[in-house]
């Protein structure tokens, strides 16, 4: 860089001399003008390739990193998401990856600048090794400043990134909870929470910004001290007749150039430490263990039974299932009932191996869940869950969910799930966009779509976790009818809150605090004075 500048200055001087030469012809001016334009055009592709290449390397690295992170998110165990804030994961995915990828140029500078500085030191040694020794003496002070400020920047950038995560979290809660926020008049509260996160972010950012902005002038002070020492030493050496004016200027010239890479290193050092803070956050997630998939069974037809044998499970504190036993034979329709929190949804989650149980066994056709490949295991079940999950996409894409089905299969699914009546009434039929999380549909309509989705997958076992939020009687009746149709010829494990819906099930399991307390058909259970009768009377 410094050498290029010197060369350009030399070139311009020659050109000026040429133009103002009394003998200069018009041809000379034309040739010169054409040369300047020509050279610029010739260098165009090289400049383009250089800068475009650099940018694409950064953008490609950014995309690859985000791809890896997203894949990681998809493969993390469910237990990880119970603890992690969604906002934090989002902010790592968007902000930290960007900060990390953008540090690519700084990483190059961190290697390039010391090499340039060493080269220039060589030039200085060549000119005057004694003066260079003085410059060497000041280098440790630069290293101390780089180290101290770098660490401090990293620490506070990390803190401000954490605050940014909290802010992203509040932002996403504030957007997804809009209806409830408005209904309960929570706007002021939400804004307050968001403001607090912003204040905290700003406080930490202030420290890292201030450290960074102190570090550059501090380097300038060190440079000026070094320069002052060089001048005094030169003066003394000149007095002793050991240094000529020419030698002095050559040395100072080299010294001036030597300071440029140090300034650039200082800037790169600050950026790189910011990137290190982000890298720590990214790689902490990358190191989390993914869902274990030790099983080997990958082709399989469900033919006998599902069995819970003395299963005990805890999410961390206290057992949610205690010595839980249940056997469901192929083709049976079994319902789980019990008070809220008794462990019904948990039992379904264990079956899908969303969590690993501690004690006991869960067997499918006599083999433990872990013996099956995860994908094979999960492909046995169609889940209609308590919380409806729909994408912001069309009705059609929502029920296809990435797989290929013919239009005929899709229209059968709509018929069976009683979704056709409302889907045809939508402005663009099955091509209608349904909004964030299916916001443009009613509760019952959204449920019927998820039932259609489950039907299309045609899995041998249907898991149904009834929503606790009540639908009106008419919607409820339609959802029930849809389920009955979808459940025909399948093995069913259903969690029910409205006990009227399960009276014709083969068996009803009554759960209390993670244990099975009663078992039988509706009529059998109603004839004894147990938990079921109490629940039934409560639900009437
Ligand atoms: N992801 C989780 N992390 C920690 N604890 C959990 C988690 N999910 C559920 N629990 C706890 O486990 C217990 C059982 O929850 P579960 O969802 O199985 O109940 P449920 O019987 O389905 O209740 P409901 O009828 O209200 O749906 C509850 O006390 C709940 O607080
Ligand atoms: Mg539940």
PDB file of C-alpha atoms in Angstrom, residues 350-521:
ATOM      1  CA  UNK A 350     -42.377 -40.251  25.039  1.00  0.00           C
ATOM      2  CA  UNK A 351     -43.910 -42.498  22.424  1.00  0.00           C
ATOM      3  CA  UNK A 352     -42.529 -40.195  19.721  1.00  0.00           C
ATOM      4  CA  UNK A 353     -39.185 -40.246  21.535  1.00  0.00           C
ATOM      5  CA  UNK A 354     -39.267 -36.466  21.891  1.00  0.00           C
ATOM      6  CA  UNK A 355     -37.815 -37.156  25.329  1.00  0.00           C
ATOM      7  CA  UNK A 356     -35.967 -40.188  26.633  1.00  0.00           C
ATOM      8  CA  UNK A 357     -37.512 -41.886  29.652  1.00  0.00           C
ATOM      9  CA  UNK A 358     -35.500 -42.844  32.689  1.00  0.00           C
ATOM     10  CA  UNK A 359     -36.764 -46.118  34.128  1.00  0.00           C
ATOM     11  CA  UNK A 360     -38.928 -48.763  32.477  1.00  0.00           C
ATOM     12  CA  UNK A 361     -39.527 -49.697  28.867  1.00  0.00           C
ATOM     13  CA  UNK A 362     -41.648 -48.564  25.970  1.00  0.00           C
ATOM     14  CA  UNK A 363     -42.026 -51.299  23.387  1.00  0.00           C
ATOM     15  CA  UNK A 364     -43.492 -51.382  19.906  1.00  0.00           C
ATOM     16  CA  UNK A 365     -44.054 -54.936  18.686  1.00  0.00           C
ATOM     17  CA  UNK A 366     -41.830 -56.095  21.543  1.00  0.00           C
ATOM     18  CA  UNK A 367     -38.846 -53.897  20.663  1.00  0.00           C
ATOM     19  CA  UNK A 368     -37.691 -50.816  22.585  1.00  0.00           C
ATOM     20  CA  UNK A 369     -38.182 -47.412  20.975  1.00  0.00           C
ATOM     21  CA  UNK A 370     -34.410 -46.907  20.826  1.00  0.00           C
ATOM     22  CA  UNK A 371     -34.051 -49.968  18.584  1.00  0.00           C
ATOM     23  CA  UNK A 372     -35.917 -48.149  15.805  1.00  0.00           C
ATOM     24  CA  UNK A 373     -34.393 -45.475  13.662  1.00  0.00           C
ATOM     25  CA  UNK A 374     -35.970 -42.193  14.770  1.00  0.00           C
ATOM     26  CA  UNK A 375     -37.466 -41.502  11.371  1.00  0.00           C
ATOM     27  CA  UNK A 376     -38.953 -44.989  11.126  1.00  0.00           C
ATOM     28  CA  UNK A 377     -40.403 -44.723  14.605  1.00  0.00           C
ATOM     29  CA  UNK A 378     -41.977 -41.326  13.999  1.00  0.00           C
ATOM     30  CA  UNK A 379     -43.358 -42.388  10.628  1.00  0.00           C
ATOM     31  CA  UNK A 380     -45.606 -44.853  12.489  1.00  0.00           C
ATOM     32  CA  UNK A 381     -47.537 -42.024  14.090  1.00  0.00           C
ATOM     33  CA  UNK A 382     -49.809 -39.320  12.800  1.00  0.00           C
ATOM     34  CA  UNK A 383     -50.096 -36.660  15.470  1.00  0.00           C
ATOM     35  CA  UNK A 384     -52.936 -34.222  15.836  1.00  0.00           C
ATOM     36  CA  UNK A 385     -51.582 -32.213  18.702  1.00  0.00           C
ATOM     37  CA  UNK A 386     -52.985 -29.956  21.389  1.00  0.00           C
ATOM     38  CA  UNK A 387     -51.490 -26.879  19.779  1.00  0.00           C
ATOM     39  CA  UNK A 388     -52.242 -26.603  16.100  1.00  0.00           C
ATOM     40  CA  UNK A 389     -49.133 -25.903  14.056  1.00  0.00           C
ATOM     41  CA  UNK A 390     -49.652 -24.360  10.644  1.00  0.00           C
ATOM     42  CA  UNK A 391     -47.179 -22.560   8.350  1.00  0.00           C
ATOM     43  CA  UNK A 392     -47.747 -19.149   6.849  1.00  0.00           C
ATOM     44  CA  UNK A 393     -48.472 -20.636   3.432  1.00  0.00           C
ATOM     45  CA  UNK A 394     -51.411 -21.863   1.358  1.00  0.00           C
ATOM     46  CA  UNK A 395     -53.950 -24.407   2.585  1.00  0.00           C
ATOM     47  CA  UNK A 396     -52.559 -26.900   0.077  1.00  0.00           C
ATOM     48  CA  UNK A 397     -48.911 -26.518   1.118  1.00  0.00           C
ATOM     49  CA  UNK A 398     -49.927 -26.784   4.748  1.00  0.00           C
ATOM     50  CA  UNK A 399     -51.456 -30.174   4.370  1.00  0.00           C
ATOM     51  CA  UNK A 400     -48.830 -31.460   1.925  1.00  0.00           C
ATOM     52  CA  UNK A 401     -46.033 -30.238   4.216  1.00  0.00           C
ATOM     53  CA  UNK A 402     -43.232 -30.940   1.775  1.00  0.00           C
ATOM     54  CA  UNK A 403     -44.448 -34.279   0.431  1.00  0.00           C
ATOM     55  CA  UNK A 404     -46.021 -35.137  -2.891  1.00  0.00           C
ATOM     56  CA  UNK A 405     -49.682 -36.060  -3.022  1.00  0.00           C
ATOM     57  CA  UNK A 406     -52.028 -36.127  -5.998  1.00  0.00           C
ATOM     58  CA  UNK A 407     -54.922 -33.654  -6.185  1.00  0.00           C
ATOM     59  CA  UNK A 408     -57.246 -36.606  -5.717  1.00  0.00           C
ATOM     60  CA  UNK A 409     -55.545 -37.668  -2.484  1.00  0.00           C
ATOM     61  CA  UNK A 410     -55.711 -34.096  -1.259  1.00  0.00           C
ATOM     62  CA  UNK A 411     -59.403 -33.731  -2.013  1.00  0.00           C
ATOM     63  CA  UNK A 412     -60.133 -37.064  -0.258  1.00  0.00           C
ATOM     64  CA  UNK A 413     -58.237 -35.784   2.782  1.00  0.00           C
ATOM     65  CA  UNK A 414     -60.377 -32.643   2.784  1.00  0.00           C
ATOM     66  CA  UNK A 415     -63.552 -34.709   2.492  1.00  0.00           C
ATOM     67  CA  UNK A 416     -62.635 -37.090   5.277  1.00  0.00           C
ATOM     68  CA  UNK A 417     -61.648 -34.278   7.606  1.00  0.00           C
ATOM     69  CA  UNK A 418     -64.749 -32.241   6.761  1.00  0.00           C
ATOM     70  CA  UNK A 419     -62.457 -29.460   5.625  1.00  0.00           C
ATOM     71  CA  UNK A 420     -63.819 -29.265   2.064  1.00  0.00           C
ATOM     72  CA  UNK A 421     -66.897 -27.260   3.048  1.00  0.00           C
ATOM     73  CA  UNK A 422     -64.884 -24.338   4.397  1.00  0.00           C
ATOM     74  CA  UNK A 423     -61.869 -24.679   2.077  1.00  0.00           C
ATOM     75  CA  UNK A 424     -64.119 -24.237  -0.976  1.00  0.00           C
ATOM     76  CA  UNK A 425     -65.568 -21.126   0.610  1.00  0.00           C
ATOM     77  CA  UNK A 426     -62.131 -19.515   0.981  1.00  0.00           C
ATOM     78  CA  UNK A 427     -61.366 -16.723  -1.535  1.00  0.00           C
ATOM     79  CA  UNK A 428     -58.817 -18.777  -3.477  1.00  0.00           C
ATOM     80  CA  UNK A 429     -59.827 -22.276  -2.375  1.00  0.00           C
ATOM     81  CA  UNK A 430     -56.888 -24.496  -1.506  1.00  0.00           C
ATOM     82  CA  UNK A 431     -54.483 -21.858  -2.793  1.00  0.00           C
ATOM     83  CA  UNK A 432     -55.556 -19.372  -0.086  1.00  0.00           C
ATOM     84  CA  UNK A 433     -52.785 -18.093   2.193  1.00  0.00           C
ATOM     85  CA  UNK A 434     -53.774 -18.755   5.809  1.00  0.00           C
ATOM     86  CA  UNK A 435     -51.550 -16.194   7.588  1.00  0.00           C
ATOM     87  CA  UNK A 436     -49.087 -16.579  10.453  1.00  0.00           C
ATOM     88  CA  UNK A 437     -49.810 -19.819  12.320  1.00  0.00           C
ATOM     89  CA  UNK A 438     -53.114 -20.087  10.444  1.00  0.00           C
ATOM     90  CA  UNK A 439     -54.379 -16.834  11.950  1.00  0.00           C
ATOM     91  CA  UNK A 440     -56.955 -16.363   9.184  1.00  0.00           C
ATOM     92  CA  UNK A 441     -58.757 -19.610  10.085  1.00  0.00           C
ATOM     93  CA  UNK A 442     -61.101 -20.377  12.956  1.00  0.00           C
ATOM     94  CA  UNK A 443     -59.936 -22.775  15.681  1.00  0.00           C
ATOM     95  CA  UNK A 444     -62.083 -25.614  14.337  1.00  0.00           C
ATOM     96  CA  UNK A 445     -60.994 -25.015  10.743  1.00  0.00           C
ATOM     97  CA  UNK A 446     -57.324 -25.058  11.743  1.00  0.00           C
ATOM     98  CA  UNK A 447     -57.865 -28.332  13.603  1.00  0.00           C
ATOM     99  CA  UNK A 448     -59.588 -29.902  10.630  1.00  0.00           C
ATOM    100  CA  UNK A 449     -56.618 -28.967   8.432  1.00  0.00           C
ATOM    101  CA  UNK A 450     -54.237 -30.706  10.808  1.00  0.00           C
ATOM    102  CA  UNK A 451     -56.522 -33.739  10.756  1.00  0.00           C
ATOM    103  CA  UNK A 452     -56.401 -33.709   6.929  1.00  0.00           C
ATOM    104  CA  UNK A 453     -52.616 -33.513   7.177  1.00  0.00           C
ATOM    105  CA  UNK A 454     -52.556 -36.530   9.504  1.00  0.00           C
ATOM    106  CA  UNK A 455     -54.916 -38.444   7.191  1.00  0.00           C
ATOM    107  CA  UNK A 456     -52.700 -37.864   4.134  1.00  0.00           C
ATOM    108  CA  UNK A 457     -49.700 -39.381   5.901  1.00  0.00           C
ATOM    109  CA  UNK A 458     -51.658 -42.621   6.304  1.00  0.00           C
ATOM    110  CA  UNK A 459     -49.752 -43.855   9.371  1.00  0.00           C
ATOM    111  CA  UNK A 460     -50.896 -46.976  11.244  1.00  0.00           C
ATOM    112  CA  UNK A 461     -51.187 -45.225  14.623  1.00  0.00           C
ATOM    113  CA  UNK A 462     -53.107 -42.025  15.259  1.00  0.00           C
ATOM    114  CA  UNK A 463     -52.162 -39.919  18.262  1.00  0.00           C
ATOM    115  CA  UNK A 464     -54.726 -37.307  19.094  1.00  0.00           C
ATOM    116  CA  UNK A 465     -54.153 -34.754  21.813  1.00  0.00           C
ATOM    117  CA  UNK A 466     -57.422 -32.885  22.161  1.00  0.00           C
ATOM    118  CA  UNK A 467     -57.135 -29.123  22.440  1.00  0.00           C
ATOM    119  CA  UNK A 468     -58.022 -27.780  25.869  1.00  0.00           C
ATOM    120  CA  UNK A 469     -59.458 -24.608  24.380  1.00  0.00           C
ATOM    121  CA  UNK A 470     -63.076 -25.439  23.782  1.00  0.00           C
ATOM    122  CA  UNK A 471     -64.573 -25.155  20.332  1.00  0.00           C
ATOM    123  CA  UNK A 472     -68.249 -24.350  20.015  1.00  0.00           C
ATOM    124  CA  UNK A 473     -70.519 -27.401  19.982  1.00  0.00           C
ATOM    125  CA  UNK A 474     -71.015 -27.456  16.241  1.00  0.00           C
ATOM    126  CA  UNK A 475     -67.259 -27.185  15.424  1.00  0.00           C
ATOM    127  CA  UNK A 476     -66.520 -29.732  18.113  1.00  0.00           C
ATOM    128  CA  UNK A 477     -68.985 -32.180  16.581  1.00  0.00           C
ATOM    129  CA  UNK A 478     -67.459 -31.752  13.117  1.00  0.00           C
ATOM    130  CA  UNK A 479     -63.895 -32.192  14.412  1.00  0.00           C
ATOM    131  CA  UNK A 480     -65.011 -35.355  16.199  1.00  0.00           C
ATOM    132  CA  UNK A 481     -66.672 -36.736  13.101  1.00  0.00           C
ATOM    133  CA  UNK A 482     -63.538 -35.953  11.089  1.00  0.00           C
ATOM    134  CA  UNK A 483     -61.401 -37.760  13.618  1.00  0.00           C
ATOM    135  CA  UNK A 484     -63.633 -40.794  13.688  1.00  0.00           C
ATOM    136  CA  UNK A 485     -63.349 -41.088   9.916  1.00  0.00           C
ATOM    137  CA  UNK A 486     -59.587 -40.661   9.926  1.00  0.00           C
ATOM    138  CA  UNK A 487     -59.257 -43.107  12.808  1.00  0.00           C
ATOM    139  CA  UNK A 488     -61.199 -45.892  11.095  1.00  0.00           C
ATOM    140  CA  UNK A 489     -59.001 -49.008  10.718  1.00  0.00           C
ATOM    141  CA  UNK A 490     -56.215 -47.419  12.737  1.00  0.00           C
ATOM    142  CA  UNK A 491     -54.808 -47.912  16.190  1.00  0.00           C
ATOM    143  CA  UNK A 492     -55.687 -44.835  18.198  1.00  0.00           C
ATOM    144  CA  UNK A 493     -54.298 -43.306  21.369  1.00  0.00           C
ATOM    145  CA  UNK A 494     -56.315 -40.201  22.147  1.00  0.00           C
ATOM    146  CA  UNK A 495     -56.113 -37.707  24.982  1.00  0.00           C
ATOM    147  CA  UNK A 496     -59.615 -36.479  25.727  1.00  0.00           C
ATOM    148  CA  UNK A 497     -60.926 -33.675  27.889  1.00  0.00           C
ATOM    149  CA  UNK A 498     -64.569 -33.836  26.821  1.00  0.00           C
ATOM    150  CA  UNK A 499     -65.441 -37.289  28.021  1.00  0.00           C
ATOM    151  CA  UNK A 500     -68.570 -37.432  25.860  1.00  0.00           C
ATOM    152  CA  UNK A 501     -66.308 -37.938  22.834  1.00  0.00           C
ATOM    153  CA  UNK A 502     -64.734 -41.203  23.928  1.00  0.00           C
ATOM    154  CA  UNK A 503     -67.661 -43.243  25.180  1.00  0.00           C
ATOM    155  CA  UNK A 504     -67.345 -45.799  22.414  1.00  0.00           C
ATOM    156  CA  UNK A 505     -63.570 -46.290  22.810  1.00  0.00           C
ATOM    157  CA  UNK A 506     -62.328 -49.832  23.521  1.00  0.00           C
ATOM    158  CA  UNK A 507     -60.603 -48.718  26.676  1.00  0.00           C
ATOM    159  CA  UNK A 508     -60.229 -45.614  28.785  1.00  0.00           C
ATOM    160  CA  UNK A 509     -57.172 -45.066  30.982  1.00  0.00           C
ATOM    161  CA  UNK A 510     -57.616 -42.657  33.855  1.00  0.00           C
ATOM    162  CA  UNK A 511     -54.410 -40.888  34.921  1.00  0.00           C
ATOM    163  CA  UNK A 512     -53.640 -39.055  38.111  1.00  0.00           C
ATOM    164  CA  UNK A 513     -50.297 -37.492  38.947  1.00  0.00           C
ATOM    165  CA  UNK A 514     -48.436 -39.587  36.398  1.00  0.00           C
ATOM    166  CA  UNK A 515     -50.010 -42.910  37.318  1.00  0.00           C
ATOM    167  CA  UNK A 516     -52.780 -45.051  35.941  1.00  0.00           C
ATOM    168  CA  UNK A 517     -55.555 -45.127  38.538  1.00  0.00           C
ATOM    169  CA  UNK A 518     -58.397 -46.749  36.581  1.00  0.00           C
ATOM    170  CA  UNK A 519     -58.934 -48.627  33.347  1.00  0.00           C
ATOM    171  CA  UNK A 520     -61.999 -49.918  31.503  1.00  0.00           C
ATOM    172  CA  UNK A 521     -64.771 -49.036  29.073  1.00  0.00           C
TER     173      UNK A 521
END
